[in-house]
CSV table of C-alpha atoms and ligand atoms in Angstrom, one decimal:
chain,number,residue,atom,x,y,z
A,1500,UNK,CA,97.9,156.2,98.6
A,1501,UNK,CA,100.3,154.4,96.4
A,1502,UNK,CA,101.7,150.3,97.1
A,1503,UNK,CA,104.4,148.6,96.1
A,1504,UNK,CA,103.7,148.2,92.5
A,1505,UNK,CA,106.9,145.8,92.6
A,1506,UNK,CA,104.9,142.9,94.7
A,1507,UNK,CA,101.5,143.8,92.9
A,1508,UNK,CA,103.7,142.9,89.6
A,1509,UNK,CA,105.2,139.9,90.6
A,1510,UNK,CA,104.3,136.2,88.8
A,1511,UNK,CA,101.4,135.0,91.1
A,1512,UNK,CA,102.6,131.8,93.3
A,1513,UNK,CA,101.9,129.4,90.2
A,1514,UNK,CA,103.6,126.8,90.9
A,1515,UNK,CA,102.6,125.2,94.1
A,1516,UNK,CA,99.0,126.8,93.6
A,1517,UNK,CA,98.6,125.3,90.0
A,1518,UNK,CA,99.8,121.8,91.6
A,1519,UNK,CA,97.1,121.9,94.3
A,1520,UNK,CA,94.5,123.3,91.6
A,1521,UNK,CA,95.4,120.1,89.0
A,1522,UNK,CA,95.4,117.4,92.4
A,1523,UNK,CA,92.1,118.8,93.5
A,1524,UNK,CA,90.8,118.3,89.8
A,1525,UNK,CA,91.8,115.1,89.3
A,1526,UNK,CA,90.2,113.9,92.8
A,1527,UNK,CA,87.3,115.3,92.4
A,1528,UNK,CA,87.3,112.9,89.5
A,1529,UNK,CA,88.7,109.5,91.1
A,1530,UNK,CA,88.0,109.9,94.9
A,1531,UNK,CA,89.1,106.4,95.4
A,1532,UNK,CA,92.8,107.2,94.2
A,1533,UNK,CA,95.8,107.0,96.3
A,1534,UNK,CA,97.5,109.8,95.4
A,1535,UNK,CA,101.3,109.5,96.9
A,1536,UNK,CA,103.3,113.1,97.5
A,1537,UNK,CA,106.6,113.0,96.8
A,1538,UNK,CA,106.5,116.8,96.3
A,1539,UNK,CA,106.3,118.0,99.7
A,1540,UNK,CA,109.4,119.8,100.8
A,1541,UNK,CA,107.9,120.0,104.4
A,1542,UNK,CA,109.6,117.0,107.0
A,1543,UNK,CA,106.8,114.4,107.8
A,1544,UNK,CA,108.6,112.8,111.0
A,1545,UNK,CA,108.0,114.0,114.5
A,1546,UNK,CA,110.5,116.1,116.8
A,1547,UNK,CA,112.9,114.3,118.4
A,1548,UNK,CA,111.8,113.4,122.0
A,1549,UNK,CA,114.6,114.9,123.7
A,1550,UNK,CA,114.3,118.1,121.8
A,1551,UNK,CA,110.5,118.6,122.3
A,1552,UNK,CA,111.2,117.5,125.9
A,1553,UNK,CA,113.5,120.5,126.3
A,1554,UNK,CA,111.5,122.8,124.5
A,1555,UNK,CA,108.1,121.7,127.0
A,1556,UNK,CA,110.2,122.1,130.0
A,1557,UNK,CA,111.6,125.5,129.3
A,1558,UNK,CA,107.7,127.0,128.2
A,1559,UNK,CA,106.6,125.4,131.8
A,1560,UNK,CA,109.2,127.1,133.2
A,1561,UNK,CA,108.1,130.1,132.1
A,1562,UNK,CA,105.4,129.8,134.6
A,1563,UNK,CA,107.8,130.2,137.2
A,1564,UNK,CA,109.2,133.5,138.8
A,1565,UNK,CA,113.0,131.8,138.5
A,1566,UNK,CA,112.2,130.1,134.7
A,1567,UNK,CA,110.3,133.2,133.6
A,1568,UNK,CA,111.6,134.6,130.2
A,1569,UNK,CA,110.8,138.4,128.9
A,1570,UNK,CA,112.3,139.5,125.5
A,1571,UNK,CA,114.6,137.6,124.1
A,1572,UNK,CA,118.6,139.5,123.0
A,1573,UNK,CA,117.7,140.8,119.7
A,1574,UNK,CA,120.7,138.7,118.6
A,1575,UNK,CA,119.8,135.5,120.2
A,1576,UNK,CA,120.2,133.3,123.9
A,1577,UNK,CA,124.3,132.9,124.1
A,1578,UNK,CA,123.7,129.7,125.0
A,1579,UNK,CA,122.2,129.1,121.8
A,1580,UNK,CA,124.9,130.7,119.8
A,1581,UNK,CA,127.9,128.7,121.7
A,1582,UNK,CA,125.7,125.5,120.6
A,1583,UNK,CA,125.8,126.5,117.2
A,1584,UNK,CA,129.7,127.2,117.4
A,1585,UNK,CA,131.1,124.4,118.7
A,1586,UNK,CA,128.6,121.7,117.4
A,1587,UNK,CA,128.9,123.5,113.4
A,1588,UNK,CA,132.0,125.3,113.0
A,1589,UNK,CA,134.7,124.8,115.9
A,1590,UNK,CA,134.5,120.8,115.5
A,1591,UNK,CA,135.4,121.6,112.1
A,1592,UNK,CA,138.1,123.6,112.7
A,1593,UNK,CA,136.3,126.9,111.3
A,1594,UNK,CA,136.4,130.3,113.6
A,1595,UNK,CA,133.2,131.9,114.3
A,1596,UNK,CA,132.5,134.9,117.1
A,1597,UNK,CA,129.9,135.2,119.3
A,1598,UNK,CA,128.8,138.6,117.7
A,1599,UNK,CA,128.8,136.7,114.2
A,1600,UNK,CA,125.8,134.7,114.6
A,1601,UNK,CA,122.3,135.6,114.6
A,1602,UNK,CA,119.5,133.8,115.1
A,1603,UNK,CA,116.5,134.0,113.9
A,1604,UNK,CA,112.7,132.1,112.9
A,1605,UNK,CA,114.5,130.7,110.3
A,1606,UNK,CA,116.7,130.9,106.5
A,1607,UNK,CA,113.7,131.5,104.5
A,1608,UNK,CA,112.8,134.9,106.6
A,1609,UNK,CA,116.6,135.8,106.6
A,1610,UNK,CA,117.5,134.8,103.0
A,1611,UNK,CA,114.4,137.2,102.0
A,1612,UNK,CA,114.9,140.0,104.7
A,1613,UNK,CA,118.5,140.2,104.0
A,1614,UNK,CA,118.2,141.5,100.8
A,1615,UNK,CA,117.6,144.8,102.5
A,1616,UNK,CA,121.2,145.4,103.1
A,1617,UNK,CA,121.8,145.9,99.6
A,1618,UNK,CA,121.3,148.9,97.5
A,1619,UNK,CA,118.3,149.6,95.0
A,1620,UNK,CA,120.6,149.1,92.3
A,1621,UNK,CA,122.5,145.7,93.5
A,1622,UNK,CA,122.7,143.3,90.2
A,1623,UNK,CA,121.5,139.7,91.8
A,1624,UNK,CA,122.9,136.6,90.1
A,1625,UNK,CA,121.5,132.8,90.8
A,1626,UNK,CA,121.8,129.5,89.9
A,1627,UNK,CA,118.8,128.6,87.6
A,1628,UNK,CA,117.1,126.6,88.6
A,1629,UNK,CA,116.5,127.9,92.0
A,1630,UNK,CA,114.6,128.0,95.0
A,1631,UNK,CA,112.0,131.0,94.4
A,1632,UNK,CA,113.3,133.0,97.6
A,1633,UNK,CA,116.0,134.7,96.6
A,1634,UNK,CA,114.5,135.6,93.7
A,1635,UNK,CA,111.2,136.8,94.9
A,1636,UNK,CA,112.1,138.6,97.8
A,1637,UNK,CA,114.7,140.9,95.3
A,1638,UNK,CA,111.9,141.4,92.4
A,1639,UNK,CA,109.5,142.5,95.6
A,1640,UNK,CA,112.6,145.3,96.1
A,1641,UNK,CA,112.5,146.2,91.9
A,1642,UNK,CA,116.1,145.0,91.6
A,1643,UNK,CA,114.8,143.0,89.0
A,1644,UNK,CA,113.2,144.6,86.0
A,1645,UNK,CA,110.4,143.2,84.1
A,1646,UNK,CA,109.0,140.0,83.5
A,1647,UNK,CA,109.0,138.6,80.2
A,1648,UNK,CA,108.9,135.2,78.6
A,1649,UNK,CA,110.0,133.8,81.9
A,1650,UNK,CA,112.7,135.3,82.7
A,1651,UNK,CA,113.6,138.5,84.8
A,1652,UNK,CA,115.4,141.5,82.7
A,1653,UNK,CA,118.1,142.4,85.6
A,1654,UNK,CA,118.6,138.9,87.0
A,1655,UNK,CA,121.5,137.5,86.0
A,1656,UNK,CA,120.7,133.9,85.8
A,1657,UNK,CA,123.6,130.7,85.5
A,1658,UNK,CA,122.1,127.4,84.6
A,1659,UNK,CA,122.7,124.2,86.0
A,1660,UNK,CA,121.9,121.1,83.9
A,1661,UNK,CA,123.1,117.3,83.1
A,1662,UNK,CA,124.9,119.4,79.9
A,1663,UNK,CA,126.9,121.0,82.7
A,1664,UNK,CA,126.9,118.3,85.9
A,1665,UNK,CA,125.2,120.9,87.4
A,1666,UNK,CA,128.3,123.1,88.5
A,1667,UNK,CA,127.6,127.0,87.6
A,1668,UNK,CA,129.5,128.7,85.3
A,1669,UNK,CA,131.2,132.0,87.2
A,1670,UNK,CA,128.9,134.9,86.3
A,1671,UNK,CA,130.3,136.8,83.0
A,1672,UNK,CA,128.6,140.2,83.8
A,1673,UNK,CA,129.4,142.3,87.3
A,1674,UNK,CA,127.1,140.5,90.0
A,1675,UNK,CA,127.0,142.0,93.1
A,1676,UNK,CA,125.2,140.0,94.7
A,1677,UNK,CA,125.1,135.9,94.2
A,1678,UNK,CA,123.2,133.2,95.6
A,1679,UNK,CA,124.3,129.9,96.2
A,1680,UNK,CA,122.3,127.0,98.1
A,1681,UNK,CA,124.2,123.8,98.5
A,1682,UNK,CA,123.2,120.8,98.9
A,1683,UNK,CA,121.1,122.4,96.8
A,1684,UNK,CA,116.9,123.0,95.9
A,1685,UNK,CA,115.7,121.5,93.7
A,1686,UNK,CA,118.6,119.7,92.1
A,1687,UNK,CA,119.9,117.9,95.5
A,1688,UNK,CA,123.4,118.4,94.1
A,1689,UNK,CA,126.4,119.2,95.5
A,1690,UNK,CA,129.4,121.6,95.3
A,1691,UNK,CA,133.1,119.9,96.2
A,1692,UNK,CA,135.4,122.2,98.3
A,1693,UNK,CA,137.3,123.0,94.5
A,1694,UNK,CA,133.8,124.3,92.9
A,1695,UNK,CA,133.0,126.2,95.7
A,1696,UNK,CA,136.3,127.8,96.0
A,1697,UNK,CA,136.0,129.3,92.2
A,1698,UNK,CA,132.8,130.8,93.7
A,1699,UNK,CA,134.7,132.5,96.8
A,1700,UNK,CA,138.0,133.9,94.8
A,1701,UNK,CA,136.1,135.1,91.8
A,1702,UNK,CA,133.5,137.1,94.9
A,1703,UNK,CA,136.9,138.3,96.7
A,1704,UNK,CA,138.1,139.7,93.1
A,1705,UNK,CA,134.7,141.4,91.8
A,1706,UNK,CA,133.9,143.2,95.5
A,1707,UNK,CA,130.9,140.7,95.5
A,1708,UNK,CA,128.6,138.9,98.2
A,1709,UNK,CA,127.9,135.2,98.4
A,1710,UNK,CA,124.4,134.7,100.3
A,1711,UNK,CA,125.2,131.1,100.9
A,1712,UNK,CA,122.2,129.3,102.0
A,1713,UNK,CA,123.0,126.0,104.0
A,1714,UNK,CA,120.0,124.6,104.8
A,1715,UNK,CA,120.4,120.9,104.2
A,1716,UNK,CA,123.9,120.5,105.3
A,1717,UNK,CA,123.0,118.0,107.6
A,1718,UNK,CA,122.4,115.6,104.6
A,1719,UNK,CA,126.1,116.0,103.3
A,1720,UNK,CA,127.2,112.3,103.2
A,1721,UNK,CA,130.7,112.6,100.9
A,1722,UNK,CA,133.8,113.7,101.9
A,1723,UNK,CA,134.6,116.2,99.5
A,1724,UNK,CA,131.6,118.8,99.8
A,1725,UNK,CA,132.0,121.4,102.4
A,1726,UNK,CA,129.5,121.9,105.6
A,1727,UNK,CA,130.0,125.5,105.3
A,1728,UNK,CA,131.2,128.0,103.0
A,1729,UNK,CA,133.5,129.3,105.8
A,1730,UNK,CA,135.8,126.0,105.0
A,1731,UNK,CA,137.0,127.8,101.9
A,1732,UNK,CA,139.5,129.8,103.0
A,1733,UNK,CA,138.9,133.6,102.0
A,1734,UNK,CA,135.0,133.0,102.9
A,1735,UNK,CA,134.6,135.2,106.1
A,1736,UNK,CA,135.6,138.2,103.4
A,1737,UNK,CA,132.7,138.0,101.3
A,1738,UNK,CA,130.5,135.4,102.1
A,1739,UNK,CA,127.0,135.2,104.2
A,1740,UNK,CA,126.0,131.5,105.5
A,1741,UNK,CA,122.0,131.3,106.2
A,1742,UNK,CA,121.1,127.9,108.4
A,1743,UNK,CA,118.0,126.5,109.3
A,1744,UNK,CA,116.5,123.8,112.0
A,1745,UNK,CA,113.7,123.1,109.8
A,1746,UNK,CA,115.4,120.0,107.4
A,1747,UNK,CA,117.7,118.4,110.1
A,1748,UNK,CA,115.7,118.9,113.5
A,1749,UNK,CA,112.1,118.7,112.1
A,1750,UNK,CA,111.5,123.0,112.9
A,1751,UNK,CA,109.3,123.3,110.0
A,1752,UNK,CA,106.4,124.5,112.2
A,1753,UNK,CA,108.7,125.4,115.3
A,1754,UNK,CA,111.1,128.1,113.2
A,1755,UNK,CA,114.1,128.6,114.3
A,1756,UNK,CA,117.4,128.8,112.1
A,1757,UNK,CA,120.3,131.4,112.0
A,1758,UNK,CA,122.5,133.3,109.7
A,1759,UNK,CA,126.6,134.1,110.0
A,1760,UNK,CA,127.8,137.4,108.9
A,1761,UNK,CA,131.6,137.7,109.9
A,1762,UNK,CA,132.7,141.1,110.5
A,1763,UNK,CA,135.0,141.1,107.2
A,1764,UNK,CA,132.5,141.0,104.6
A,1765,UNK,CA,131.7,144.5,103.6
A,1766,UNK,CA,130.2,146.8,100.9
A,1767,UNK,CA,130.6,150.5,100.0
A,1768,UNK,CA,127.7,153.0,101.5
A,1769,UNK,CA,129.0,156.1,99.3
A,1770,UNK,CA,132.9,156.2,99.4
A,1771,UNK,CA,133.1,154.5,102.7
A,1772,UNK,CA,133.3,150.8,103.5
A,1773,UNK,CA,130.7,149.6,106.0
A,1774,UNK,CA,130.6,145.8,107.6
A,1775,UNK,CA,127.7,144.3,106.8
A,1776,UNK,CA,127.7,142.5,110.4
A,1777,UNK,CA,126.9,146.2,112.0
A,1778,UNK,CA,124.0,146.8,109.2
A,1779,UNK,CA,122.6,143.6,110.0
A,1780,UNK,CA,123.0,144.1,114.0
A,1781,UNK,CA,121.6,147.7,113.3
A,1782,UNK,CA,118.6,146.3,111.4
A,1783,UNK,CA,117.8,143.4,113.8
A,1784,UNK,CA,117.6,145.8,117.0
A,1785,UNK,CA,115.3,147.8,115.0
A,1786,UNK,CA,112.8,145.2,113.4
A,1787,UNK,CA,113.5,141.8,115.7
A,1788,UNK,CA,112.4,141.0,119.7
A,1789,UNK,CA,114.4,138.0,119.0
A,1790,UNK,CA,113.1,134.3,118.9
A,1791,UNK,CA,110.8,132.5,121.7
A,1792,UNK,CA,112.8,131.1,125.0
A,1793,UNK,CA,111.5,127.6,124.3
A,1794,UNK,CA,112.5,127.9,120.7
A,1795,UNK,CA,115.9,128.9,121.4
A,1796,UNK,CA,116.1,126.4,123.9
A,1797,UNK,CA,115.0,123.5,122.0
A,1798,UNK,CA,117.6,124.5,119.3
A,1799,UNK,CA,120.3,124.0,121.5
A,1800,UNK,CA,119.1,120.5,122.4
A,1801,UNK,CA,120.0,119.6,118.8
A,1802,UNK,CA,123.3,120.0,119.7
A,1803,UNK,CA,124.1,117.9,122.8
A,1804,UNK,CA,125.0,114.1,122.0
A,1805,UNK,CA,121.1,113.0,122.4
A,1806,UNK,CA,119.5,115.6,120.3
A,1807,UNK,CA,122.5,114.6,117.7
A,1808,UNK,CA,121.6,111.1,117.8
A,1809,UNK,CA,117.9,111.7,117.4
A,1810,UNK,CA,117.8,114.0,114.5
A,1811,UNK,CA,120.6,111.9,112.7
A,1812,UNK,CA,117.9,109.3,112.9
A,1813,UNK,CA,115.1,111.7,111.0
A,1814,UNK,CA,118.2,112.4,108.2
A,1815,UNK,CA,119.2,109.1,107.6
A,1816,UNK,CA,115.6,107.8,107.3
A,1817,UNK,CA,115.5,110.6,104.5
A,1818,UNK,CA,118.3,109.9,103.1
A,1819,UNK,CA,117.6,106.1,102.5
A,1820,UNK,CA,114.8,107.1,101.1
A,1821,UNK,CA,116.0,109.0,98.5
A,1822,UNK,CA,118.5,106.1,97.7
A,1823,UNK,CA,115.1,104.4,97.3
A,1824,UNK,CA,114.2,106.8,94.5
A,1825,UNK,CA,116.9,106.8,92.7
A,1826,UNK,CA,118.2,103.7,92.7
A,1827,UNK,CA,114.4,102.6,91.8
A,1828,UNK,CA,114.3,104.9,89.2
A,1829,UNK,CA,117.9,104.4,87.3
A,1830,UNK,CA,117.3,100.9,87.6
A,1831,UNK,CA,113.7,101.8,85.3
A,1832,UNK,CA,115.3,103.2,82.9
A,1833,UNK,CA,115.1,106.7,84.7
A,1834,UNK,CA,117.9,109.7,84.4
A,1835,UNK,CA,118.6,111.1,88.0
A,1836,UNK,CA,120.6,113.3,90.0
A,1837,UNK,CA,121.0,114.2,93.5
A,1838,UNK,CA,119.9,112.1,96.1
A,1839,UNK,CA,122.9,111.1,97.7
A,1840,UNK,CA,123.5,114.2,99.5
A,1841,UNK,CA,120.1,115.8,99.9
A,1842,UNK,CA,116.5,114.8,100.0
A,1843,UNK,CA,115.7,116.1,96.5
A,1844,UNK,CA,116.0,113.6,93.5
A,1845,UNK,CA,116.2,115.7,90.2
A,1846,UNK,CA,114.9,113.9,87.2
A,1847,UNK,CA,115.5,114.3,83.7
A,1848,UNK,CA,112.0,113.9,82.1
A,1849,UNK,CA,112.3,111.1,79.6
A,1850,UNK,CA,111.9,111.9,75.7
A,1851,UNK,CA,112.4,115.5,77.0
A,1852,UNK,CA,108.9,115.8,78.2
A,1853,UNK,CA,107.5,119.2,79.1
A,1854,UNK,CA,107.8,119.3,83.2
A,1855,UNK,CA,104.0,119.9,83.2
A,1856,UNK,CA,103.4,116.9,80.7
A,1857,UNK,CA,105.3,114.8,83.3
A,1858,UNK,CA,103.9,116.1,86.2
A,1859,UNK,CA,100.3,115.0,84.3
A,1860,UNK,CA,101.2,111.8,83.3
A,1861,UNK,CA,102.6,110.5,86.7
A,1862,UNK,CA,99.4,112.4,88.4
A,1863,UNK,CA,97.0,110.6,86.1
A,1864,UNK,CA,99.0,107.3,85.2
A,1865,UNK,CA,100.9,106.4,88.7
A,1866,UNK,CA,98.6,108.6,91.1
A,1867,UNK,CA,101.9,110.3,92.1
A,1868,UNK,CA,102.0,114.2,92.8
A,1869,UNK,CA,106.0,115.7,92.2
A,1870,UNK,CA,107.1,119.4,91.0
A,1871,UNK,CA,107.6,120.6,87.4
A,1872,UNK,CA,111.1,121.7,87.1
A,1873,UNK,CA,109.5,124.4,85.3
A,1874,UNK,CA,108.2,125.7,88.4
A,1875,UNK,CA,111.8,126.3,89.8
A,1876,UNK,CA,113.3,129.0,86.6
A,1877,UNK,CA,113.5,128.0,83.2
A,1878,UNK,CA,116.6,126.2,82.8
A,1879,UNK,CA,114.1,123.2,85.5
A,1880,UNK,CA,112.5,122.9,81.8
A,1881,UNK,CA,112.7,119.5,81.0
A,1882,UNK,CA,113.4,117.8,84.6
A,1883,UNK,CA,110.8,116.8,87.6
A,1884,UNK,CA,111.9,117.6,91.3
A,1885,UNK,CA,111.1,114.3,93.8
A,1886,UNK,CA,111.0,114.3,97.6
A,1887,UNK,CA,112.2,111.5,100.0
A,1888,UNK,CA,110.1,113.7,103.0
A,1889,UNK,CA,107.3,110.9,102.6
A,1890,UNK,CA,107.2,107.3,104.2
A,1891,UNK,CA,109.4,104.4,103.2
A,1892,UNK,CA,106.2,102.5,102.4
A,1893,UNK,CA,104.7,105.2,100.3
A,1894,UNK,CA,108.2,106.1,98.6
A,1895,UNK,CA,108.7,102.5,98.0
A,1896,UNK,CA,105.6,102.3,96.0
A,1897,UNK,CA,105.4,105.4,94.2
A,1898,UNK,CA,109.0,104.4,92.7
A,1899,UNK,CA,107.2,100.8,91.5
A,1900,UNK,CA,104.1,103.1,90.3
A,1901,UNK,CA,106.8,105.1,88.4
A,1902,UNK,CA,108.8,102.6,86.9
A,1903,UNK,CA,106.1,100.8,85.9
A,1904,UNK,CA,105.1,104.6,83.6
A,1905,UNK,CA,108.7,104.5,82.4
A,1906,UNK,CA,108.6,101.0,81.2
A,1907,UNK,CA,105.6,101.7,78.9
A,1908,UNK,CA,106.7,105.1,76.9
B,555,PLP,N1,116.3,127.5,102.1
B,555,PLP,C1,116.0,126.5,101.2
B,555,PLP,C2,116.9,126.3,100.1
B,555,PLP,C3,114.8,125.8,101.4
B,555,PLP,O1,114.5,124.8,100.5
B,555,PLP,C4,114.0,126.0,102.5
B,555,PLP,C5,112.7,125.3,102.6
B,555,PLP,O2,112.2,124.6,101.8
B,555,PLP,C6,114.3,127.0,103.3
B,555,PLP,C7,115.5,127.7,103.2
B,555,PLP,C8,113.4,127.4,104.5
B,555,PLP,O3,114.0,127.2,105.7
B,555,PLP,P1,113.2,127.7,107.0
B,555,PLP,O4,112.2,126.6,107.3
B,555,PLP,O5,114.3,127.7,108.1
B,555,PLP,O6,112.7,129.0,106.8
C-alpha cells in the first residue's frame, strides 16, 4: 500500500515544536521563572456572555421535540448567512448572495481544504513571510516541489520587509494561484484600498485567484484599509474571502468561520470555464454535514447589537495591548511594525540578530517566550513575531522585561 509521500516529506512542525522543546528545557532548569507568552496566537478572554448564552440555549433546545436540530444544510443555517450579510458586507455597501457564503468550522480548515479546487499543476505564490497554511496544505498536494535550503522549488514566494514597508511586489512569473492575508500573520500589517487593488487588476489580467484570508478584520482601526477584498471593485471576478470567528468572537475552541466564493470567479476544467462557487458547493455536499446548530447559532449572536458590543470589548482590549507593545518597545530603542491594526507586533531583531538568537536571549534574559520570524518563511529572518492575546498586566511587564534586554546590547 503506498501513502502520500508528499505529507511524509514535508518539514516536520518545527517551529512551534522547537519553541515548546527550548521552554520546557529552560524550566526544567529554573522552575521558579515567570516565563510570560507573548507568542500565543490563541485568544485568552472568555466568550462573550450573550453569545455563549445563545449558544447554551439553542444545545438545550435540542432536547426538545420543537428545538430539536438533525443535519445541518451542507451550506450553512440561512439565518446564519443573512447575519454575515448584512452585519459584514451590506453595511458596507458590498453585494453578496445567499448562495455565496459558506460556512464552515473555520478559515484554517477552508484555507487548507480549498486548495482542492485547483489542479495538480496550479503554480501557488505567497507573501513571505507567511502563515504556514497555505503553504502546507499545497506541498501536502505536491504543487510544490522539493525542499531545499528553506525554500520550496515551485513556490513562488514575494517578500515583505522594512526594505519594502511590507507591501508585495506583483508576482513576476505566471501565479495561478496567490495568497493574501490582511491584516496580516505574522507581520500585523496592513494593505490600503490602492495596494490591494494592484493585487485585484493584476489577478483579473493573468486569469489568476486571490485566496484572500480575512481573519483579523475586526482589528482594522484606519480608514484606508479595506474590510474585505470585495471593496475593490473587480474582486467578485477573481477573488475568494476566507473569515473566521475565532480572533474577533473568541471561537478558537468553538470553530466556526466561513468563506465567500462569488459566482464570477472561475478557472478552466479543459477548454471550458467552470465557477468555482459550483465546485466548492459540489465538494461541500460531498465531504461536509455542515456546522453544529448551537455553533451556528452562536455565530449569529455576534452579529446583533449585544454580541457587537461584547466582542468589540475582547478587540479593543487586544488592540491596546498591542499599543502597549509597541509603543513600549519603540520608546526602548526597539524597531516595530504592525500593531495598530492587528494583534501581531513584528519586530526587527536589533544588530540583525538571528530570530533564534533573539528568541534565546529574551527566553533566557527577560523570561519572555515570542516566535522566530524564521519560523514563518525565510524572508521572517531577522525579525521576532509578538502577541497582544496575553493580559494587560503580563504584556505590561514583559515589554519592561524587554526594554530593559534592549537597553543593555
Ligand atoms: N488564518 C490566519 C491568518 C490565522 O492566523 C489563523 C489562526 O491563527 C487562522 C486563519 C485560523 O482561523 P480558524 O481558527 O478560524 O481556523
Amino acid at each position: 500500500m503506498k501513502l502520500n509521500s508528499c505529507i511524509a516529506a514535508l518539514p516536520s512542525g518545527y517551529l512551534f515544536a522547537e519553541i515548546a522543546k527550548r521552554v520546557k528545557a529552560y524550566s526544567a532548569l529554573h522552575p521558579d521563572a515567570d516565563l510570560i507568552r507573548l507568542g500565543i496566537g490563541d485568544v485568552t478572554r472568555p466568550l462573550s456572555k450573550h453569545v455563549a448564552q445563545a449558544m447554551a440555549d439553542a444545545a438545550l433546545g435540542m432536547s426538545t421535540p420543537e428545538g430539536f436540530h438533525g443535519y445541518a444544510p451542507d451550506y450553512g443555517y440561512s439565518f446564519l448567512i443573512d447575519a454575515i450579510i448584512q452585519g459584514d458586507y451590506s453595511s458596507r455597501g458590498i453585494e453578496i448572495n445567499p448562495d455565496e457564503v459558506f460556512i464552515s468550522d473555520g478559515a484554517k480548515p477552508d484555507v487548507g481544504n480549498l486548495q482542492e479546487l485547483f489542479s495538480a499543476d496550479s503554480r501557488i505564490a505567497v507573501t513571505d513571510p507567511v502563515y504556514p497554511v497555505y503553504v502546507d496544505s499545497n506541498a501536502m498536494s505536491g504543487r510544490l516541489g522539493v525542499f531545499e535550503n528553506g525554500k520550496w522549488s515551485r513556490l513562488i514566494y514575494l517578500p515583505c520587509n522594512a526594505e519594502n514597508d511590507f507591501v508585495p511586489s506583483l508576482p513576476t512569473e505566471k501565479a495561478d494561484i496567490l495568497y493574501l492575508c490582511y491584516p496580516n500573520n505574522p507581520t500585523g500589517t496592513v494593505l490600503t484600498f490602492a495596494q490591494l487593488k494592484k493585487f485585484v487588476d493584476w489577478a483579473i489580467e493573468m486569469d489568476s485567484i486571490i485566496v484572500y484570508d480575512a481573519a483579523y478584520k475586526a482589528f482594522i482601526t484606519r480608514g484606508d484599509v479595506p474590510f474585505s477584498i470585495y471593496e475593490i471593485p473587480g474582486a467578485r471576478k477573481c477573488a475568494i474571502e476566507c473569515c473566521s470567528f475565532s480572533k474577533n468572537a473568541g471561537f478558537t475552541g468553538v470553530r466556526c468561520g466561513y468563506m465567500i466564493i462569488p459566482r464570477e470567479v472561475s478557472g478552466l476544467c479543459g477548454t471550458e470555464r467552470v465557477s468555482l462557487n459550483r465546485l466548492w458547493q459540489r465538494r461541500a455536499s460531498t465531504k461536509s454535514n455542515g456546522v453544529s446548530y448551537p455553533v451556528q447559532v452562536a455565530a449569529a449572536a455576534v452579529y446583533d447589537e449585544q454580541g457587537q458590543r461584547e466582542i468589540m470589548e475582547s478587540v479593543r482590549y487586544y488592540l491596546a495591548n498591542a499599543g502597549i507593545i509597541r509603543k513600549g518597545l519603540a520608546g526602548a530603542g526597539g524597531t516595530v511594525f504592525g500593531g495598530t491594526d492587528s494583534p501581531y507586533i513584528w519586530m526587527q531583531t536589533p544588530h540583525r540578530m538571528k530570530s533564534w538568537d533573539f528568541f534565546d536571549l529574551l527566553l533566557n534574559e527577560a523570561n519572555v517566550v515570542g516566535t522566530p520570524g524564521e519560523g514563518f518563511g525565510p524572508s521572517g529572518e531577522g525579525y521576532f513575531r509578538l502577541t497582544a492575546f496575553n493580559t494587560k498586566e503580563k504584556t505590561e511587564e514583559a515589554v519592561r522585561r524587554i526594554a530593559g534586554v534592549l537597553a543593555k546590547l
